[in-house]
C-alpha positions as a printed Julia matrix, in Angstrom:
466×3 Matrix{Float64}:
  19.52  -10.1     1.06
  17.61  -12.34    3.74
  18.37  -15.54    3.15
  16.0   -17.45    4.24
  15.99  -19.86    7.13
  14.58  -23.59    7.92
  15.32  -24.68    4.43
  18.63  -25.8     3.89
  19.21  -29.03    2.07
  15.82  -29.3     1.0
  13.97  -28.17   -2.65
  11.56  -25.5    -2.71
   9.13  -24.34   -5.44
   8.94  -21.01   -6.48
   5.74  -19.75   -8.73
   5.93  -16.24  -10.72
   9.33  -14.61  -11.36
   8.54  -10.68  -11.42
  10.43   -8.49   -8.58
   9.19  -10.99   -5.58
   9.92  -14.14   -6.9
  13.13  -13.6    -8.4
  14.54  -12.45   -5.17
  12.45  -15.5    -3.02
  14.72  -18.14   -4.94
  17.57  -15.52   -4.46
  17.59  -15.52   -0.94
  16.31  -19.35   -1.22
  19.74  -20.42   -2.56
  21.56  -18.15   -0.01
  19.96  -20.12    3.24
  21.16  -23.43    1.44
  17.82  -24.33   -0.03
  17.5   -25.95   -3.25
  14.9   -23.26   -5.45
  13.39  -24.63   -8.14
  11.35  -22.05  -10.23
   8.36  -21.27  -12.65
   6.46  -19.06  -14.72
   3.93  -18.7   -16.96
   6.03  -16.41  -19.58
   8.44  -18.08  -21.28
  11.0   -14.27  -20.95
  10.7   -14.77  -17.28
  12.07  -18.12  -17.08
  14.67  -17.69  -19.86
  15.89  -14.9   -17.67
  15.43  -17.14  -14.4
  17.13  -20.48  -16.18
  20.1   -17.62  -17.17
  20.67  -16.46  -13.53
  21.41  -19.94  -12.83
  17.78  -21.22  -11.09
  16.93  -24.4   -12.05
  13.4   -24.85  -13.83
  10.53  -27.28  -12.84
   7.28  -27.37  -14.9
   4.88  -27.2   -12.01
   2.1   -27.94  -13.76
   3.19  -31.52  -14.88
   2.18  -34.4   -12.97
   4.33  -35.45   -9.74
   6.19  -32.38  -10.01
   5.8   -31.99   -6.19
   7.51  -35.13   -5.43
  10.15  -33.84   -2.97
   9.36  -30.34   -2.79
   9.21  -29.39    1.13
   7.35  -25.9     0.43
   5.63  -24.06   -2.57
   6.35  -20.05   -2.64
   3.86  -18.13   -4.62
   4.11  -14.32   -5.97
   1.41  -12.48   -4.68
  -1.08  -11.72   -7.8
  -1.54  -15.3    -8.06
  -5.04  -16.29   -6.92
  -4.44  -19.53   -4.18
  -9.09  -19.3    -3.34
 -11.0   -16.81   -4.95
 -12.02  -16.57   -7.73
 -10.75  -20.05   -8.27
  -7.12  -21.43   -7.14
  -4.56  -21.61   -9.33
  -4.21  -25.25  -10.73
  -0.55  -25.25   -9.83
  -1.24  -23.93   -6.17
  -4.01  -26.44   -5.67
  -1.89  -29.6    -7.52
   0.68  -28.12   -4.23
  -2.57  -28.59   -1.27
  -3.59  -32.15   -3.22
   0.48  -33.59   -2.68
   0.55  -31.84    0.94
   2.97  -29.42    0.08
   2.51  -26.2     2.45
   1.79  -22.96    0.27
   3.46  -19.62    1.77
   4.98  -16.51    0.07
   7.86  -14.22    0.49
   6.37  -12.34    3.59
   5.63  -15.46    5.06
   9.25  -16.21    4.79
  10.71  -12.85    6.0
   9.11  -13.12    9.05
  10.18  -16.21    9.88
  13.92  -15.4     8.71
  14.61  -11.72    9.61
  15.85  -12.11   13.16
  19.19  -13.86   13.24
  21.35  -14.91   16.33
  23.73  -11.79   15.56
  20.58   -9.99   17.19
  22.14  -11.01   20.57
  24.88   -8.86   20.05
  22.82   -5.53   19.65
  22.13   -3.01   22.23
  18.63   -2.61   20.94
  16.75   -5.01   18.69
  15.18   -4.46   15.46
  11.81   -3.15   14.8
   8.77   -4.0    12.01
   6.19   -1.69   11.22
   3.85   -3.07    8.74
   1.11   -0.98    7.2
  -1.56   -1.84    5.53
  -5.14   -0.59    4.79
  -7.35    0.23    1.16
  -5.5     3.63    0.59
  -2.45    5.24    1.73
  -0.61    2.78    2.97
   1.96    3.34   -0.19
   2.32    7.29    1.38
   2.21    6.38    5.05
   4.74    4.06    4.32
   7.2     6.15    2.66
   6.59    9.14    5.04
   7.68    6.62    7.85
  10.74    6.12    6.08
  11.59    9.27    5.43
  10.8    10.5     9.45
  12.92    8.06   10.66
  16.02    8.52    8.4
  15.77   12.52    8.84
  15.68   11.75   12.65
  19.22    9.69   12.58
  17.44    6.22   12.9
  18.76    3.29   10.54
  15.58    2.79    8.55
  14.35    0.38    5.19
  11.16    0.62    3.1
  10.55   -2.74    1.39
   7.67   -4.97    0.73
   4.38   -3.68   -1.82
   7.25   -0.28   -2.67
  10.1    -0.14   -2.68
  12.41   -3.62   -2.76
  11.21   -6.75   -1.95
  10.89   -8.23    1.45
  13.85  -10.64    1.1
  15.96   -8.35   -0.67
  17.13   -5.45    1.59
  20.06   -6.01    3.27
  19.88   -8.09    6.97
  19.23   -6.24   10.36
  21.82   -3.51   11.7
  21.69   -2.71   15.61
  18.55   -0.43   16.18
  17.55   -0.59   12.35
  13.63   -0.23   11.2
  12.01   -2.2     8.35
   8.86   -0.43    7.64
   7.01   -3.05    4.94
   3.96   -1.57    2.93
   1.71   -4.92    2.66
  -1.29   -5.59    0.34
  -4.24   -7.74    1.03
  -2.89  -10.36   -1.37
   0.12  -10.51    0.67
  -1.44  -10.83    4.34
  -3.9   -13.24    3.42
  -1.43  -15.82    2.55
   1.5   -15.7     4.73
   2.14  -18.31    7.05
   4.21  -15.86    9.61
   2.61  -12.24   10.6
   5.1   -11.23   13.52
   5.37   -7.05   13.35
   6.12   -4.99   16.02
   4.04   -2.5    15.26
   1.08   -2.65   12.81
  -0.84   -0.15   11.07
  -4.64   -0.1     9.68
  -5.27    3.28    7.35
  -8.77    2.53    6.17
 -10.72    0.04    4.55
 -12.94    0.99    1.04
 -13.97   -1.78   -1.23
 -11.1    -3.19   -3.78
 -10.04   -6.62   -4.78
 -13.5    -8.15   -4.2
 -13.63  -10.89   -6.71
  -9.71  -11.68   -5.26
 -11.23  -12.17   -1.74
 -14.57  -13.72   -2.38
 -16.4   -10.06   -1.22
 -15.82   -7.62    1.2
 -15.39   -9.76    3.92
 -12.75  -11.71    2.5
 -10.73   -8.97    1.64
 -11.54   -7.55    5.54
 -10.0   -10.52    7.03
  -7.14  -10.47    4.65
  -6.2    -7.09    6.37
  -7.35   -7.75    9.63
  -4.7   -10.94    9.88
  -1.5    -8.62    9.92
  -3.44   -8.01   13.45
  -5.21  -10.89   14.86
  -2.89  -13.21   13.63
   0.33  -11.35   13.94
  -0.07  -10.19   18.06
   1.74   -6.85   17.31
   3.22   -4.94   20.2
   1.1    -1.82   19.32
  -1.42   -1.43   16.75
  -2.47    2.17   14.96
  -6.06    1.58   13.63
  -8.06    3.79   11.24
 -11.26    4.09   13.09
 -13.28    6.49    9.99
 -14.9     3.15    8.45
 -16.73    0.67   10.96
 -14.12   -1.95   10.08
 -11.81    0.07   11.91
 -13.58    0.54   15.34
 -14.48   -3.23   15.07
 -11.37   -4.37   14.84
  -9.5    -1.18   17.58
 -12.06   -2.71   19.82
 -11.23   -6.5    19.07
  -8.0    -5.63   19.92
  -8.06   -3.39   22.88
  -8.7    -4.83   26.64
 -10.09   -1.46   27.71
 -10.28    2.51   27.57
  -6.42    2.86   28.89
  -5.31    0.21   26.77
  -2.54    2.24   24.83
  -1.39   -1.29   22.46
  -4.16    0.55   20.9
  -3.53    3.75   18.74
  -7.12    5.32   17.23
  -6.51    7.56   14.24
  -8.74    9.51   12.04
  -9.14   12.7     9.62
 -12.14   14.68   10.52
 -12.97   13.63   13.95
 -12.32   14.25   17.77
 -10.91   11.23   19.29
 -12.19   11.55   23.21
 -11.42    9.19   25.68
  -8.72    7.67   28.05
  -7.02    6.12   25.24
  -3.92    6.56   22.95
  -5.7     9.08   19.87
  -3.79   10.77   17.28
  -6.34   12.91   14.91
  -6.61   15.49   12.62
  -9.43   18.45   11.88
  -8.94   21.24    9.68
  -5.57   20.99    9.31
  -4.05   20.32   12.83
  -3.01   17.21   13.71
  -3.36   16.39   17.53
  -2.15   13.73   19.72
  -4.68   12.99   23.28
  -2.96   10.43   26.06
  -5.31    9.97   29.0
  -7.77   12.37   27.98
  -4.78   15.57   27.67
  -3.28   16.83   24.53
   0.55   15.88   24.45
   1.28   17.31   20.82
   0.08   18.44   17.59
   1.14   20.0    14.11
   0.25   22.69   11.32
  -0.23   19.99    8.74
  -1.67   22.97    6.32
   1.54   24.12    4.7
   3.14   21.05    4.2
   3.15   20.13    0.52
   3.94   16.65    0.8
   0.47   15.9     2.44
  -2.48   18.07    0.55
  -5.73   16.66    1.79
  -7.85   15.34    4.45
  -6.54   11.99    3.03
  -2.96   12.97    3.44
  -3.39   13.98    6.51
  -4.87   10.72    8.04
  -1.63    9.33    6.61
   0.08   12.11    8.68
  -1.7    10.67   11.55
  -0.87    6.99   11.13
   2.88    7.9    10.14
   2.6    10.21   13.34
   1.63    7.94   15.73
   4.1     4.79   14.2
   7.12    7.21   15.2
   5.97    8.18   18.37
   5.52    4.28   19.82
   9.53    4.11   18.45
  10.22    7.23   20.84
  10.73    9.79   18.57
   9.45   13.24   19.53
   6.85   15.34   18.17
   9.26   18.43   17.13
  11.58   16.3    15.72
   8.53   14.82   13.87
   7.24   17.4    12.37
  10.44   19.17   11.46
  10.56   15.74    9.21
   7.3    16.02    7.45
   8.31   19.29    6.32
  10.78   18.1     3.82
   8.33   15.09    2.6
   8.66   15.07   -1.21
   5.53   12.98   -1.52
   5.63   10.09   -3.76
   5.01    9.92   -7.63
   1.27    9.71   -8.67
  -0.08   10.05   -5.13
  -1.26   13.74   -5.08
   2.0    14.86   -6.64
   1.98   18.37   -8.08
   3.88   18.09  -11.4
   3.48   22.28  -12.77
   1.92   25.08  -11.99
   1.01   27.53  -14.7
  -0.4    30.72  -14.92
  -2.17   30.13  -11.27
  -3.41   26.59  -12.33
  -2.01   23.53  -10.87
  -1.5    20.13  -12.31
  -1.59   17.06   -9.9
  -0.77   13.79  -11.07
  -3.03   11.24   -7.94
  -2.97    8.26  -10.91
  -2.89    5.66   -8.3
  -6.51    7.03   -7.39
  -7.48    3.75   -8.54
 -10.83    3.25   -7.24
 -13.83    5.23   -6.45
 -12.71    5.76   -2.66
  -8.88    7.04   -3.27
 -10.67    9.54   -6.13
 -12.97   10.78   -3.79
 -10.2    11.61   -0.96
  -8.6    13.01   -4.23
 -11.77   15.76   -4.84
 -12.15   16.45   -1.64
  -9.11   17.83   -1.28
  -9.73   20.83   -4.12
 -12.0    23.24   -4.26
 -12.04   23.91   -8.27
 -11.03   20.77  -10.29
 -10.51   19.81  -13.71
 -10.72   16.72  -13.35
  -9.42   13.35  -16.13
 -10.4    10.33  -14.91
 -11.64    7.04  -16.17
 -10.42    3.78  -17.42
 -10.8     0.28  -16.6
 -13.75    0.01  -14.2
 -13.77   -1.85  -10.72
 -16.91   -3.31   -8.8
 -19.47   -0.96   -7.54
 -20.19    1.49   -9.56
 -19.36    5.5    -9.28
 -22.24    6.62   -6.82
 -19.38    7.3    -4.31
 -18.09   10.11   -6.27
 -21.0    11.63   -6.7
 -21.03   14.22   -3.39
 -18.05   15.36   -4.51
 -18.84   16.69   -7.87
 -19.52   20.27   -6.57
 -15.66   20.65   -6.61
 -15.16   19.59  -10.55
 -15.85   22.38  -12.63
 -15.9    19.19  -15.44
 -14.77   15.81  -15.88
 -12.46   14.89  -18.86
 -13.12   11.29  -18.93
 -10.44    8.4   -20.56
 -10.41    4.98  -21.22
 -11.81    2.48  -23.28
 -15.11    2.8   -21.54
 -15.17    6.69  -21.39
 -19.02    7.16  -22.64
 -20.27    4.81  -20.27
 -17.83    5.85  -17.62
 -19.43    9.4   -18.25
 -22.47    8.76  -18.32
 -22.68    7.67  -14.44
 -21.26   11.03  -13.63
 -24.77   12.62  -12.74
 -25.18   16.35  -13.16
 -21.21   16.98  -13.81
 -20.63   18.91  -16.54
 -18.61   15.64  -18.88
 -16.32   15.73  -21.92
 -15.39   12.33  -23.4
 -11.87   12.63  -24.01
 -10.72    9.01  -24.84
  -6.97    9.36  -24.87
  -4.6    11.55  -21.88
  -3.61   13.58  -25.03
  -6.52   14.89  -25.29
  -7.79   14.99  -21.93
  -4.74   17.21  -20.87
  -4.86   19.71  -23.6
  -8.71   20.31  -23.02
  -8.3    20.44  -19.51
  -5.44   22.94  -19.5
  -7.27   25.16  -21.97
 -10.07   25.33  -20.28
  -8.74   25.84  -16.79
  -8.76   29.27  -14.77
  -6.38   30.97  -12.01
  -7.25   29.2    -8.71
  -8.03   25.84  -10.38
  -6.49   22.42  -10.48
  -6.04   19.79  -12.87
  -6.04   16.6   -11.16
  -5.58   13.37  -12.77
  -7.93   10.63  -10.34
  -9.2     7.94  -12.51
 -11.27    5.79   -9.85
 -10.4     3.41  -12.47
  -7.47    0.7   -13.02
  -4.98    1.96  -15.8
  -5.0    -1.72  -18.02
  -7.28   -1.07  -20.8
  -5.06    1.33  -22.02
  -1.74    1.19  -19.57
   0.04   -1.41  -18.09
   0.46    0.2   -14.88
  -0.43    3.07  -12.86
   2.61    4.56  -13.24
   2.83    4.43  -16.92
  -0.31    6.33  -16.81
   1.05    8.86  -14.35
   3.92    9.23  -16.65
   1.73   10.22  -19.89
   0.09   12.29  -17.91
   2.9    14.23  -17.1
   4.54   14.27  -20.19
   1.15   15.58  -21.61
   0.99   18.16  -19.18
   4.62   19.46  -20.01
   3.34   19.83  -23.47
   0.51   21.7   -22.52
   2.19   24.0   -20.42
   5.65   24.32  -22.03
């Protein structure tokens, strides 16, 4: 635990007790603050008021009276679409607003860092997609390599929950846009950008909002090198924003599919290989084709951003690549779950919108593909120069007929339930095929969580194959 520091001897609100929030007033407590804690759901603060927290109904009158600092849980909305009453009863009575990043940051160092022969280091990723898988394949690079490493943050534990700082240690911290935008400390040593596709737009008032959510970890938080994604514009805008010139290596450009020229610090991948430029001159690269852990142009832009994180920590190429070799991959990201009679059954559920599905198809050549459920913003025209690689679409979800019918010259079954999907799917399939699961949909009309729906997918699929 973290406990956190500035707070001692003085009450703190806490609002939302999932994973986060529970272990804010945790590590609350253990800096000597006095946490006193809400929720919504009556089970969550049963099970709070059991583990000994004391409960304040925040959203009576005067209930800030002596509260130094309100800490909210990420999926509560503190602007768009509207703030939550309890947040904005907190702004009315003066009472700063922060969350559980905000406070790791300002609470992670400690003065036992004097006594290390090299400090700690922060790499924080963030980005639309990937950031989950570039993430964890820091993680696992760094362990295999000998270095003291934790994963925390949007996987993983929470911030304030791993354990404090050993000499040389890494925290690499997957953050979301709803937990940049609102922290009042952004202090990484490194930060990484993946890429940028439209999500969370009503939670950030448009694409803008949600932009400058992401681009904070940067402009905000001064980090010692940042690795950009440079495929969308977003990217180059903000690698340039950031950069004071053409040899400015603070400044790491990565991207899948194109040649990164130039004087800078580039780490890239075409076709496979994954290539590192310094000054203009190629200093490394990898095979990235038989790894199974990374299967895609998608995968291997996380390659790149994982590749380049390691390197500005020292580690060397060989010993980098030796690493992603053993890279399980994570569950529901592009995970093969059987193969059966030549066909192969992927479970990507965390495709979740129409960008992460696309990355999905374009890393097949002959797809069967179930998708569908609860439907973002924008509409499905972005899949639609990808359907030359879906042999058909097995579409789920509430809204499957309507889903289906934006599918344009795809050859559609409307499946309604995973059950059903799967079997047709299966049956159908040939040698040489896959059967991906991508919804480019949210799982909660019918799941209440991505990886519930990964899960009945593969349980479906081990019926189906046997």
């Amino acid at each position: 635990m973290i406990p956190v520091q500035g707070y001692a001897g003085q009450t703190v609100a806490v609002l939302g007790l999932g994973r986060s929030g529970r272990a804010t007033a945790a590590a609350l407590q253990a800096g000597g603050a006095h946490p006193v804690v809400w929720d919504d759901s009556a089970v969550a603060r049963d099970a709070a008021e059991q583990a000994g927290f004391d409960l304040r109904d925040l959203t009576k009158p005067r209930a800030f009276e002596g509260v130094s600092l309100l800490v909210v849980s990420p999926g509560i909305p503190h602007l768009y679409p509207t703030p939550n009453p309890v947040i904005a009863a907190a702004w009315d009575a003066d009472v700063p607003v922060d969350n559980d990043i905000g406070l790791f940051f300002r609470s992670f160092a400690t003065a036992e860092w004097e006594e290390f022969d090299t400090m700690p280091r922060v790499i924080a990723v963030t980005g639309s997609n990937g950031k989950s898988t570039t993430s964890a394949l820091i993680h696992h690079i760094l362990v295999e390599n000998g270095r003291p490493a934790q994963l925390a943050g949007n996987i993983g534990r929470g911030v304030l929950d791993i354990e404090p700082a050993h000499d040389g240690e890494v925290v690499v911290l997957e953050l979301s846009s709803y937990q940049t935008d609102l922290a009042r400390s952004l202090t990484p040593d490194v930060a990484v950008f993946t890429n940028l596709s439209p999500d969370h737009l009503d939670r950030h008032g448009g694409p803008g909002g949600y932009f400058a959510a992401k681009r904070r970890l940067f402009a905000e938080g001064g980090p010692d090198r940042a690795i950009i994604g440079v495929d969308e514009v977003e990217g180059r805008y903000m690698a340039n924003q950031l950069s004071e010139g053409p040899g400015d290596d603070r400044v790491i450009r990565i991207s899948s599919g194109q040649k990164l020229t130039g004087e800078g610090w580039n780490v890239f991948a075409r076709k496979g290989f994954l290539a590192e430029h310094r000054k203009g001159r190629q200093v490394g690269s990898i095979d990235l084709r038989a790894i199974a852990g990374l299967p895609g142009a998608h995968n291997h832009q996380n390659a790149c951003a994982a590749y380049a994180a390691c390197r500005t920590l020292g580690l060397g190429p060989k010993g980098i690549e030796a690493a992603m070799q053993s890279y399980p991959g994570l569950p529901h990201r592009s995970q093969v779950v059987a193969v059966k009679d030549g066909v192969t059954f992927v479970n990507d559920s965390k495709a979740t919108n129409v960008d992460s599905a696309a990355k999905a198809l374009a890393a097949f050549p002959k797809i069967r593909w179930i998708c569908g459920g609860l439907q973002k913003e924008g509409g499905l025209d972005g899949l639609l120069p990808y359907l030359d690689h879906v042999s058909k679409a097995y579409v789920i979800g509430r809204e499957a007929e309507g889903f289906a019918r934006q599918l344009t010259g795809a050859d559609v079954e409307v499946c309604g339930t995973m059950a059903t999907a799967v079997a047709q799917a299966a049956a159908d399939a040939a040698a040489g095929e896959v059967v991906l699961l991508a919804p480019a949909a949210a799982s909660f009309d019918q799941y209440d969580s991505f990886e519930r729906r990964g899960e009945d997918f593969i349980r479906c699929v081990t019926e189906a194959v046997g």
